[in-house]
XYZ file of C-alpha atoms in Angstrom:
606
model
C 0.000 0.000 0.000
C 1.853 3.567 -1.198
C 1.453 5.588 1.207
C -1.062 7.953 -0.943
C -3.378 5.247 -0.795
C -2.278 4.747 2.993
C -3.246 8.200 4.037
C -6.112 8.540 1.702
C -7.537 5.401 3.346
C -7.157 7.433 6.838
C -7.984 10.227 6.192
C -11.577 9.225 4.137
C -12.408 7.160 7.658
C -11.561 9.952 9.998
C -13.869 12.384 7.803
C -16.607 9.937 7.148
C -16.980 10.040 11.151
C -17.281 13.415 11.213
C -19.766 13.948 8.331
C -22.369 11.752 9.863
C -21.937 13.616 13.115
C -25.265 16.151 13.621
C -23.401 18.546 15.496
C -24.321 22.108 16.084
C -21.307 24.780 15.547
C -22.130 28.047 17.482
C -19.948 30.760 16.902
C -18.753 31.117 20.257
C -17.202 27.668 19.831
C -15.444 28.201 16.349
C -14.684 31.431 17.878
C -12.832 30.032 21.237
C -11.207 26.955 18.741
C -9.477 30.046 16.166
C -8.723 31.690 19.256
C -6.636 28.748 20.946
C -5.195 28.182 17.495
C -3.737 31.732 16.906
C -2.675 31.983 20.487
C -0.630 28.751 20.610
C 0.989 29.129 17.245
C 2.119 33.099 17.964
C 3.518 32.195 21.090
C 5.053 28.389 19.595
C 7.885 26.973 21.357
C 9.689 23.519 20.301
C 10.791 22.935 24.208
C 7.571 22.991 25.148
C 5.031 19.656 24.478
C 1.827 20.263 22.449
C -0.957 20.994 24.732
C -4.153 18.875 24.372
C -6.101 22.306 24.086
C -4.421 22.682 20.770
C -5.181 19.416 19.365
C -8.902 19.362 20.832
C -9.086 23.138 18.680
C -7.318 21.520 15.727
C -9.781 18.587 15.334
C -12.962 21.393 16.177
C -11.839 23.370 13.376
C -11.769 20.238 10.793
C -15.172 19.698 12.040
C -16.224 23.188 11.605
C -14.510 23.166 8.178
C -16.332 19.745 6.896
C -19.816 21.790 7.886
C -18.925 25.181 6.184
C -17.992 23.050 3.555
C -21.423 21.309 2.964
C -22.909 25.501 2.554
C -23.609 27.019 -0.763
C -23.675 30.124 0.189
C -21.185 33.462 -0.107
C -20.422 33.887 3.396
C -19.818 30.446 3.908
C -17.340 30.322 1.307
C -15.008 32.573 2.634
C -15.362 31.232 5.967
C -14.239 27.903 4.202
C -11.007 29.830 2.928
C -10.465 31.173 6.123
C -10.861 27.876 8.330
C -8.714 26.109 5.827
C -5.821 28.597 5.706
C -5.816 28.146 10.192
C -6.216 24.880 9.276
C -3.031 24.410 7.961
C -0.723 26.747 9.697
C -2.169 24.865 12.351
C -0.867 21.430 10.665
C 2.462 22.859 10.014
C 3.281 23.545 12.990
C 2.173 19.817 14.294
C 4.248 18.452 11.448
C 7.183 20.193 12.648
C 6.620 19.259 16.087
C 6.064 15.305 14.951
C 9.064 15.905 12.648
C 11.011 16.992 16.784
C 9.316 14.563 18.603
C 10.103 11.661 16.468
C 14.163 12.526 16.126
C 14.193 11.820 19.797
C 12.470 8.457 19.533
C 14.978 5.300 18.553
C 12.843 2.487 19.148
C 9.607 0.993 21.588
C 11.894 1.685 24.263
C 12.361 5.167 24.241
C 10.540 7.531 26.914
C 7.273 6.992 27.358
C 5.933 10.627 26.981
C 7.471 11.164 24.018
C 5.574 7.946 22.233
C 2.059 9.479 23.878
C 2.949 12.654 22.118
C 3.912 11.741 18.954
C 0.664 9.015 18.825
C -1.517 12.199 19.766
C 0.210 14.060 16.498
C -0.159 11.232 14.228
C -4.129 10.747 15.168
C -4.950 14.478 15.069
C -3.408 14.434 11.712
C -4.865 12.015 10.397
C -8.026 12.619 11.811
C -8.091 16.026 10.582
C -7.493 15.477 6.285
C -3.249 15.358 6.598
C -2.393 11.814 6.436
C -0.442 12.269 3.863
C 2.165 14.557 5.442
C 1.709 12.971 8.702
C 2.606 8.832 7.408
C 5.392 11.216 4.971
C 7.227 12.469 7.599
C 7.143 9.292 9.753
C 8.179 7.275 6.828
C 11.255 9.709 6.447
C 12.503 10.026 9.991
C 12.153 6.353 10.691
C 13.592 5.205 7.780
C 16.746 7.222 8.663
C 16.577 5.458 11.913
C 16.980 2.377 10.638
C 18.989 2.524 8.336
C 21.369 4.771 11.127
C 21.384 1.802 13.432
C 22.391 -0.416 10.460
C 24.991 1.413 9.351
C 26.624 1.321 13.066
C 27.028 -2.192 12.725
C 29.068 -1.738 9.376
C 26.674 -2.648 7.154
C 25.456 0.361 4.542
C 23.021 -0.895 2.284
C 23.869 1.815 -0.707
C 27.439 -0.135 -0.744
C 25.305 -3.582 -1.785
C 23.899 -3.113 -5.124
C 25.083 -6.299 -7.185
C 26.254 -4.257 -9.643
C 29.075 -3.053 -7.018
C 29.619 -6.610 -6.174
C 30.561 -8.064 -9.639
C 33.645 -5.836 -9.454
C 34.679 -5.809 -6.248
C 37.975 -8.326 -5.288
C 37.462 -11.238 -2.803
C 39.215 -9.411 0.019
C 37.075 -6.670 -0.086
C 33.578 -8.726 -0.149
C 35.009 -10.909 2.082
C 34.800 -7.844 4.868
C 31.375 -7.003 3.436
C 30.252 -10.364 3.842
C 31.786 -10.610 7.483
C 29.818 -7.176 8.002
C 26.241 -8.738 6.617
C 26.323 -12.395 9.010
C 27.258 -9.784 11.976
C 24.141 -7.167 10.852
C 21.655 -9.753 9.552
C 20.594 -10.975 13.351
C 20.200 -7.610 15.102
C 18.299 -5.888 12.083
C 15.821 -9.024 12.020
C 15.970 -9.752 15.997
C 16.433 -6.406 17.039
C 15.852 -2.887 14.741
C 12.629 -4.414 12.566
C 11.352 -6.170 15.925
C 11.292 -2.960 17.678
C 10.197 -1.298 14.519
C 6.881 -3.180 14.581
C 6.549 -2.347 18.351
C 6.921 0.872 17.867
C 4.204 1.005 14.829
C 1.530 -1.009 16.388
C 2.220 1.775 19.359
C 1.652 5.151 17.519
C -0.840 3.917 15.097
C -2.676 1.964 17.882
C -5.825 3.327 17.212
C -5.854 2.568 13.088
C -6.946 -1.103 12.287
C -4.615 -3.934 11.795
C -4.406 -3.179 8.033
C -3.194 0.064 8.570
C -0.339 -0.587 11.220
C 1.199 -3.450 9.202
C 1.040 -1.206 6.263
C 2.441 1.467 7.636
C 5.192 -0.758 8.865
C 6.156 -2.121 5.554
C 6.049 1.210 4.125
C 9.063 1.579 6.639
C 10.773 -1.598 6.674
C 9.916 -4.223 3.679
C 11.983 -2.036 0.841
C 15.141 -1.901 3.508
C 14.611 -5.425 4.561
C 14.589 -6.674 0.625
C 17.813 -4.633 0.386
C 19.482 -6.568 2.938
C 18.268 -9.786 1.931
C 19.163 -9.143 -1.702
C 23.081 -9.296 -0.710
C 23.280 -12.933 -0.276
C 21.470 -13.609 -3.360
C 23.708 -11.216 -5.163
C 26.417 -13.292 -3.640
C 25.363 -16.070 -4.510
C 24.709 -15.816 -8.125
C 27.681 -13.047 -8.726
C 30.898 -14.092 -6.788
C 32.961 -16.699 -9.281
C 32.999 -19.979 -7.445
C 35.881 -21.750 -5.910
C 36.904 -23.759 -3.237
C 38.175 -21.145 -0.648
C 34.708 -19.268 -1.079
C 32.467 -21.882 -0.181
C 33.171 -21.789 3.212
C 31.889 -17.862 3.149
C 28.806 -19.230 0.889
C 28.079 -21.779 4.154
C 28.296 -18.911 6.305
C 25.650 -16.948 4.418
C 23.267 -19.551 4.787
C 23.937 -20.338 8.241
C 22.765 -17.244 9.394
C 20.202 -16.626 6.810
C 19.039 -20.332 8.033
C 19.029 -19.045 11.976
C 17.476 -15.866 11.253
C 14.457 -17.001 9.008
C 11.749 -17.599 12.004
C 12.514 -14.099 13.090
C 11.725 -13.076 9.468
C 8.785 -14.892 9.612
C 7.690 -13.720 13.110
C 8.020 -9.711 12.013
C 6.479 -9.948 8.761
C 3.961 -12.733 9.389
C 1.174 -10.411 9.118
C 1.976 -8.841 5.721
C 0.245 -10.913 2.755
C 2.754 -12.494 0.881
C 5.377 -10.738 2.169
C 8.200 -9.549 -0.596
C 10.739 -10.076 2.446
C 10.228 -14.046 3.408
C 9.850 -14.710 -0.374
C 13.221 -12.938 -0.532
C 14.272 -14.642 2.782
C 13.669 -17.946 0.797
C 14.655 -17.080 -2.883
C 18.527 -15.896 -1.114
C 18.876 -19.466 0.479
C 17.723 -20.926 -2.394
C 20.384 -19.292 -4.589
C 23.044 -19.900 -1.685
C 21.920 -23.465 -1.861
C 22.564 -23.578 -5.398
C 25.576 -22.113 -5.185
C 27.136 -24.727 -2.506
C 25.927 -27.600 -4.944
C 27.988 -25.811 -7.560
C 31.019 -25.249 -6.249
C 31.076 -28.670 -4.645
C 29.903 -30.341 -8.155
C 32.944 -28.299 -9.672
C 35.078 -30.055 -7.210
C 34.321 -33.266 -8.247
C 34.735 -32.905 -11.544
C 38.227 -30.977 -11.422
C 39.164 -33.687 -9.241
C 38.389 -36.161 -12.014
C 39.405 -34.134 -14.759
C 42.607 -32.509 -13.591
C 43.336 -32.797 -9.681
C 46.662 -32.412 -9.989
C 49.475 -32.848 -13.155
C 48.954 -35.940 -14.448
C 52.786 -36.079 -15.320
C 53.792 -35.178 -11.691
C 54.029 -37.878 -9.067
C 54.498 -37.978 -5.047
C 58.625 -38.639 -4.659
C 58.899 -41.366 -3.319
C 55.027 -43.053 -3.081
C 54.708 -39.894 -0.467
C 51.939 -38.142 0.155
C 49.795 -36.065 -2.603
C 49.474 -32.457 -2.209
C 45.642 -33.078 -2.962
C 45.331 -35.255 -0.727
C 46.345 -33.416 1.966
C 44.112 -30.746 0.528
C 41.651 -32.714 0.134
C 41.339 -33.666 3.781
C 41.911 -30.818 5.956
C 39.333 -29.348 3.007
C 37.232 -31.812 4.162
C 37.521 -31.820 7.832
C 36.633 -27.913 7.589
C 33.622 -29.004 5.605
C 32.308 -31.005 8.040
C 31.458 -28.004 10.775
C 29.074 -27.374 7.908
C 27.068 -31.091 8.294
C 23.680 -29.640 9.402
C 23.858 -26.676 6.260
C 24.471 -29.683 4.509
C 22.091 -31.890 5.311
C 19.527 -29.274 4.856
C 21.777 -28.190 1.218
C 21.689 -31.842 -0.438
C 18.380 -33.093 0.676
C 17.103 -30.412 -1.760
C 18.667 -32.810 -4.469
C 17.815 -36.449 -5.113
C 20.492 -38.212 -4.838
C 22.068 -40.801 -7.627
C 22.364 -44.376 -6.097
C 24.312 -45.331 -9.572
C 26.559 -42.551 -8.527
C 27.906 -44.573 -5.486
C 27.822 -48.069 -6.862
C 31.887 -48.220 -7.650
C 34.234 -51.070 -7.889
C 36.259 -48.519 -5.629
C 33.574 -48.750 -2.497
C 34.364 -52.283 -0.867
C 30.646 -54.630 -0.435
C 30.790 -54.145 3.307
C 31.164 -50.462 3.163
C 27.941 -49.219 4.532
C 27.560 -45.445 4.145
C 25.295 -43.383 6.912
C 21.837 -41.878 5.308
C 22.235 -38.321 6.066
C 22.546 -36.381 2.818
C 26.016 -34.628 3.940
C 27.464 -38.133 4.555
C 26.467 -39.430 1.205
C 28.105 -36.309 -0.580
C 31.505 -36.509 1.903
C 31.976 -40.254 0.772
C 31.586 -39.560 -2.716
C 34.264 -36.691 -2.641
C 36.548 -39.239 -1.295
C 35.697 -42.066 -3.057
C 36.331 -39.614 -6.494
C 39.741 -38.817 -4.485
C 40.608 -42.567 -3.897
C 40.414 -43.122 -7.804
C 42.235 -40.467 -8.424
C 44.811 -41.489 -6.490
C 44.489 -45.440 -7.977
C 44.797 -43.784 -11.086
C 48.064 -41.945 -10.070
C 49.380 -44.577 -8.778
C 49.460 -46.181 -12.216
C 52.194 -43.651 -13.428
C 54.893 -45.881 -10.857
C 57.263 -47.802 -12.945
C 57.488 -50.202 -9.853
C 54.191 -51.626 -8.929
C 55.713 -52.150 -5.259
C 56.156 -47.963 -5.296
C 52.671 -47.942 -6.364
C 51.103 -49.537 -3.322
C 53.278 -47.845 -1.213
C 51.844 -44.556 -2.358
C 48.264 -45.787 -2.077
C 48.566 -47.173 1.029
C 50.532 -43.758 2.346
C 47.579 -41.675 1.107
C 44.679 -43.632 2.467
C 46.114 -44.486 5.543
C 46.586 -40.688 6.009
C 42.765 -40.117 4.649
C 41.482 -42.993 7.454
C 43.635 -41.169 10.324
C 42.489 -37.879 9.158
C 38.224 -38.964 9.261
C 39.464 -40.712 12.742
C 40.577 -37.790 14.335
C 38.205 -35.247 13.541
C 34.147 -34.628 12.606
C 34.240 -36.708 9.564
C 34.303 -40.255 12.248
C 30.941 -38.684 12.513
C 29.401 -38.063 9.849
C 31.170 -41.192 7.941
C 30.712 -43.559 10.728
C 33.064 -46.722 11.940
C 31.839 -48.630 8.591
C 33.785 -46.524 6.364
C 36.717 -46.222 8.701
C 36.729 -50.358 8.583
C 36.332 -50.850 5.098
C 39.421 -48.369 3.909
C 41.691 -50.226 6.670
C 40.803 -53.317 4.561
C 41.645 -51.276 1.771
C 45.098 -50.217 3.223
C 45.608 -54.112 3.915
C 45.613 -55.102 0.442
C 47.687 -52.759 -0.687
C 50.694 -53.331 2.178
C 49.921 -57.061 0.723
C 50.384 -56.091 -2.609
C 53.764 -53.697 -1.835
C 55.161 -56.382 -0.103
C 54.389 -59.415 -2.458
C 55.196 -57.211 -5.678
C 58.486 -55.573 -3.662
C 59.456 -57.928 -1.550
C 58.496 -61.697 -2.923
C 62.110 -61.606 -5.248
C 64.138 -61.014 -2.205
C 62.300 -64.111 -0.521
C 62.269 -66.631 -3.055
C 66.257 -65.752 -3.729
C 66.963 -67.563 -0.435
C 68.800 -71.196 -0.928
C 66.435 -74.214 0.126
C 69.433 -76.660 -0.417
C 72.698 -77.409 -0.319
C 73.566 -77.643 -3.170
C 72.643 -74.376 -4.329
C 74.315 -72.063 -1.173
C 77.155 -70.589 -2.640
C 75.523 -69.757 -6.225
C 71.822 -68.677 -4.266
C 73.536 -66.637 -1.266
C 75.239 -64.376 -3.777
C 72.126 -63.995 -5.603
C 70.524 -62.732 -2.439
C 72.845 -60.689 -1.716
C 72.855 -59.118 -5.228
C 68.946 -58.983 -4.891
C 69.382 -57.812 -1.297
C 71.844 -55.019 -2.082
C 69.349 -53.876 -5.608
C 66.423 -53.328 -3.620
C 67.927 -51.692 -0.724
C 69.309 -48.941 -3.224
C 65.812 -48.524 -4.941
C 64.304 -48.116 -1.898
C 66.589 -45.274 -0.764
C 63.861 -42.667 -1.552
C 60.717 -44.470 -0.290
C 59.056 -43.581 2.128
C 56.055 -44.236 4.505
C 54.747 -41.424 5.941
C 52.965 -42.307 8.783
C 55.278 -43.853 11.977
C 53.198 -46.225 13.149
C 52.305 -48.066 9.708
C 56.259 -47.331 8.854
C 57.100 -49.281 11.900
C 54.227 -51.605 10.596
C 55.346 -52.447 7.367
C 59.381 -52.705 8.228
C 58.368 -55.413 10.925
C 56.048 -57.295 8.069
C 59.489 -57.303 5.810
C 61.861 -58.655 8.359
C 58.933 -61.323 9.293
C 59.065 -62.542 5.918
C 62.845 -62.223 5.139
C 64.777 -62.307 8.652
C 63.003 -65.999 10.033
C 64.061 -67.974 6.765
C 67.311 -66.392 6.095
C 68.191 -66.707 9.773
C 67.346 -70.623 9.767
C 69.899 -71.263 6.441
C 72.504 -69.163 8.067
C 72.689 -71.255 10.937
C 72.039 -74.335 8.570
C 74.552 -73.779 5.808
C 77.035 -71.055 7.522
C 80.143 -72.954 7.207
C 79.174 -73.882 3.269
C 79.512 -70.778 2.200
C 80.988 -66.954 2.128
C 78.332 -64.452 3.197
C 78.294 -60.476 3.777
C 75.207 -60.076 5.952
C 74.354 -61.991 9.143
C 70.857 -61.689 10.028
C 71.362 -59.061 12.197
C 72.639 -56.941 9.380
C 69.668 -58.029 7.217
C 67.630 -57.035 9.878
C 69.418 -53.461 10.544
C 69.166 -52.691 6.614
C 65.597 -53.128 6.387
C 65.005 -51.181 10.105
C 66.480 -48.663 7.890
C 63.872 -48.320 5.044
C 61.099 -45.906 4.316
C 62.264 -43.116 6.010
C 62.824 -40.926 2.279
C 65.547 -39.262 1.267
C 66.220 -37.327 4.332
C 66.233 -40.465 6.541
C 67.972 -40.736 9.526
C 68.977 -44.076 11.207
C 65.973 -43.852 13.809
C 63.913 -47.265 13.611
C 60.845 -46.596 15.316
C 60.416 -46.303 19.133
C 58.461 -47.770 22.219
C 57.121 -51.418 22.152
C 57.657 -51.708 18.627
C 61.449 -51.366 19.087
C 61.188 -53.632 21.682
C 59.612 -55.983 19.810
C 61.535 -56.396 16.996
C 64.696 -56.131 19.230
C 63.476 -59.417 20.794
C 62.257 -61.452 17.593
C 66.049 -60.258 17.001
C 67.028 -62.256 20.462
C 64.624 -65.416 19.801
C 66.543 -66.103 16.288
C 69.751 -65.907 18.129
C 68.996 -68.470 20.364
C 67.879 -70.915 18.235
C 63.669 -70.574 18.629
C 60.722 -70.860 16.320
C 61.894 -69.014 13.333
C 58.630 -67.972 12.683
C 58.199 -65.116 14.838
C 54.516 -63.097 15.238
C 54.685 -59.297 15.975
C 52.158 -57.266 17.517
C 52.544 -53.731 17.101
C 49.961 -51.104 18.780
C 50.139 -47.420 18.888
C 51.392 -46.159 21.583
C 49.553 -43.345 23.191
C 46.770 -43.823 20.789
C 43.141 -43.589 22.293
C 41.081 -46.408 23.713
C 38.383 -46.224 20.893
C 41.349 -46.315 17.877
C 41.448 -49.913 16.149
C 44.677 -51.438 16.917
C 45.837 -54.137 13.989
C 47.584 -57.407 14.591
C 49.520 -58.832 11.877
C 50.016 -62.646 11.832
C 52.516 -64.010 8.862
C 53.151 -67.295 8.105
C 55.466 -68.720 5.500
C 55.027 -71.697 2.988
C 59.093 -72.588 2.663
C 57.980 -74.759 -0.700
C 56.764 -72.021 -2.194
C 59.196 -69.178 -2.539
C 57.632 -65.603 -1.746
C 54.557 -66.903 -1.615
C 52.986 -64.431 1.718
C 49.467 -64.825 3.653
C 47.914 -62.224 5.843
C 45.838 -62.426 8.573
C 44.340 -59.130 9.971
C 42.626 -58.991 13.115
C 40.868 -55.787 14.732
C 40.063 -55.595 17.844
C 37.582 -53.024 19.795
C 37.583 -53.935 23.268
C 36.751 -57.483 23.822
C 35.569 -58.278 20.414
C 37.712 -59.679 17.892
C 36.666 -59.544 14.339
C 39.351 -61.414 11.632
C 38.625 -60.318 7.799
């Protein structure tokens, strides 16, 4: 409703009232009203409250005026002219006083007086023909108000225009947006709230219509303003990676303001604000789907150079990225939840050879799109892996990178929203490929080993020569985590230590060797520390443990020796893994595993 049409509403009420009033005007009474008038607005002063004599003449003479008016003849027309022309000196003066009154007002809250005053303006003016200059001037000094006490909180909405936006840089918008989550909540919970109050105060004795029309008059245009910013956002800002955490932002507090949108406009039919309260988190919405659809695919298509490889079978760059990306993602799951269940989701899009059977992925909608970003990162990195000359370096790197992507969900939000299920079926993952590095890397080494006789002189130097090669390729390797590199050097001494150990005690005097078992041993302690490697071996119970297989093959035990390694100082919820190798001496390198993982008292062996 303009507010023409506002005031024209008010005004044609307030003077149908008096027009089927049948009152008698003496002269003596019009006199006394013109009287009052003249008096008070010679003798005017701004310090000084309007009296109720003035507005009690003021609404007499816009009584007497309405019954002049209704006269045909001469004298009555002039007294019209001359009624009118009070009349409005009369209203000028009230404006002026409203325009006083209401600079002093900030919100419901302000001094009591001043509210009955300026509600005792507004209703004389109205009720006397001037609701257009009365609702104009209110319009004006509240709207300055508000848009005052948004401004103090950084946010000025002339800076917002999405025009402005498309050229501003990141840093920049970056502060505005900042500015807009911190302004959003006080102008919806706060200013507008005590906007409405303050409406449904002065115009208390309009109708329901009119007080939420002359609040919208006030606040809707402003409000749309402010809720236009995150649309602009939304649709504008280029999409990337590092700006979809801002994006999230947006909609969080969009998302935790929107029932105070809908409590302060709730009476305004159809209101322009909660359909642009919903179109803005609709756009945001779209926006997060985007960029995180993006991701996928640049993860697929590019991720990183194709023709550049992790030294080493180290960590990837985006895999690393990828996680911590991730993990900061995940403070997010609720905006997420409520973000994908928008979309229906693919089932063919998580049926992948790269997903074991037994993985069983939670329902919520953020879970679903967290597992498929790292199931599209797991193929990337299988298909990485494939640009390894060495198929040995090729597990290695696979089982560095998902090992660091299971420690990564198991220490932070992601064991959450991803539950134990996915954590279980990536350690089996991780299994087969420290099976496959050590059958593909290790298996040559084994099956060198003499079996007879016969064959000791000729067989010992070809372990040796074997021995030697692969200790040099594996200068540079490296295993990145300390706990699986502890893991996987005690794996290759079980397998090569125990059966070189038994011939050199068997066949020690047949022929000339360079390594005892101890040195064998010491070498491969050595291994996977990269190119930087020191001589540290690992420390705690693992040490320990290998230090007394060491002592059990010197004395002549069971050459088949079991290790158990744990974590040390890891918590009482992390899976701990028990390896248990056994070796088939009439088949040369041929290796079986046995995983077992334990949580608590249960014992589960896959």
């Amino acid at each position: 409703m303009s507010t023409t049409t506002l005031s024209s509403t008010l005004s044609s009420s307030a003077a149908s009232v008096r027009l089927n009033r049948n009152t008698s005007y003496h002269s003596t009474r019009v006199a006394d009203s013109i009287t009052c008038v003249h008096s008070l607005i010679s003798r005017w002063d701004p310090q000084t409250s309007v009296s109720s004599c003035f507005l009690r003449a003021t609404t007499h003479l816009h009584s007497y005026l309405l019954h002049v008016s209704r006269s045909a003849s001469r004298s009555a027309h002039h007294e019209l002219i001359r009624t009118n022309f009070i009349l409005q000196s009369a209203m000028s003066r009230l404006d002026q006083e409203l325009k006083n009154h209401l600079m002093s007002i900030t919100d419901a809250h302000s001094t009591p007086e001043a509210i009955s005053t300026v509600r005792s303006i507004v209703e004389t003016m109205i009720s006397t023909g001037y609701g257009e200059e009365c609702l104009g001037t209110y319009q004006s000094i509240r709207r300055s108000a508000v848009t005052s006490q948004l401004t103090e909180f950084g946010f000025d909405l002339s800076t917002y225009l999405s025009k402005k936006l498309r050229k501003l840089k990141w840093d920049k918008l970056e502060i505005m947006i900042k500015s807009w989550i911190d302004a959003a909540p006080v102008a919806f919970r706060s200013i507008f709230s005590n906007e409405r109050q303050l409406s449904d105060i002065i115009f208390g004795s309009s109708s329901e219509s009119v007080r939420n029309a002359v609040f919208g008059s006030i606040i809707c245009d402003t409000a749309t303003k402010l809720l236009s910013f995150p649309e602009s956002v939304a649709i504008h800002v280029r999409r990337s990676p590092e700006k979809l955490f801002r994006l999230l932002n947006i909609y969080d507090a969009l998302s935790e303001i929107l029932p105070d949108i809908e409590s302060v406009f709730k009476s305004l039919p159809a209101s322009e604000v909660q359909q642009k309260a919903i179109s803005s988190l609709t756009k945001l919405s779209d926006a997060v789907q985007g960029t995180l659809s993006d991701m996928e695919k640049a993860i697929q298509k590019n991720g990183v150079n194709p023709r550049i490889v992790a030294p080493g079978g180290a960590l990837l760059p985006l895999t690393r990225y990828m996680m911590n990306y991730l993990i900061s993602l995940s403070d997010y799951e609720h905006s997420l939840n409520a973000i994908e269940s928008n979309m229906t989701p693919d089932p063919t899009k998580y049926n992948s050879s790269s997903f074991e059977p037994s993985d069983n992925l939670h329902d919520s909608p953020a879970s679903i799109k967290v597992a498929r970003l790292l199931l599209v990162l797991i193929q990337k990195l299988e298909s990485k892996a494939e640009s390894y000359r060495d198929n040995s370096l090729s597990y290695l790197f696979l089982t560095n990178n998902v090992n660091y992507m299971i420690n990564k969900v198991e220490t932070s939000r992601l064991n959450n929203i991803l539950g134990e299920e996915w954590v279980v079926a990536h350690m089996w993952k991780v299994r087969r490929y420290v099976e496959g590095h050590l059958r593909s890397g290790w298996a040559s080494v084994y099956a060198a080993l003499p079996v007879k006789e016969k064959e000791a002189v000729a067989r010992i130097q070809r372990f040796e020569t074997i021995f030697q090669k692969v200790l040099k390729e594996r200068e540079g390797w490296v295993v990145v985590d300390a706990a699986k590199r502890e893991e996987i050097r005690l794996l290759v001494e079980a397998m090569v230590v125990p059966p070189y150990s038994s011939w050199y005690r068997a066949y020690q005097g047949n022929a000339t060797d360079r390594f005892s078992p101890h040195d064998v041993a010491t070498q491969i302690a050595m291994l996977y520390e990269g190119l930087n490697s020191g001589s540290s071996s690992g420390s705690g119970s693992a040490k320990f443990l290998r230090r007394f297989g060491r002592y059990l093959r010197r004395k002549g035990m069971d050459s088949s020796v079991g290790y158990q390694i744990e974590n040390e100082g890891a918590q009482s919820s992390k899976l701990s893994r028990q390896y248990q190798t056994r070796y088939d001496t009439g088949h040369h390198g041929e290796l079986s595993f046995r995983y077992q993982i334990k949580r608590g008292n249960s014992v589960q062996y896959i």
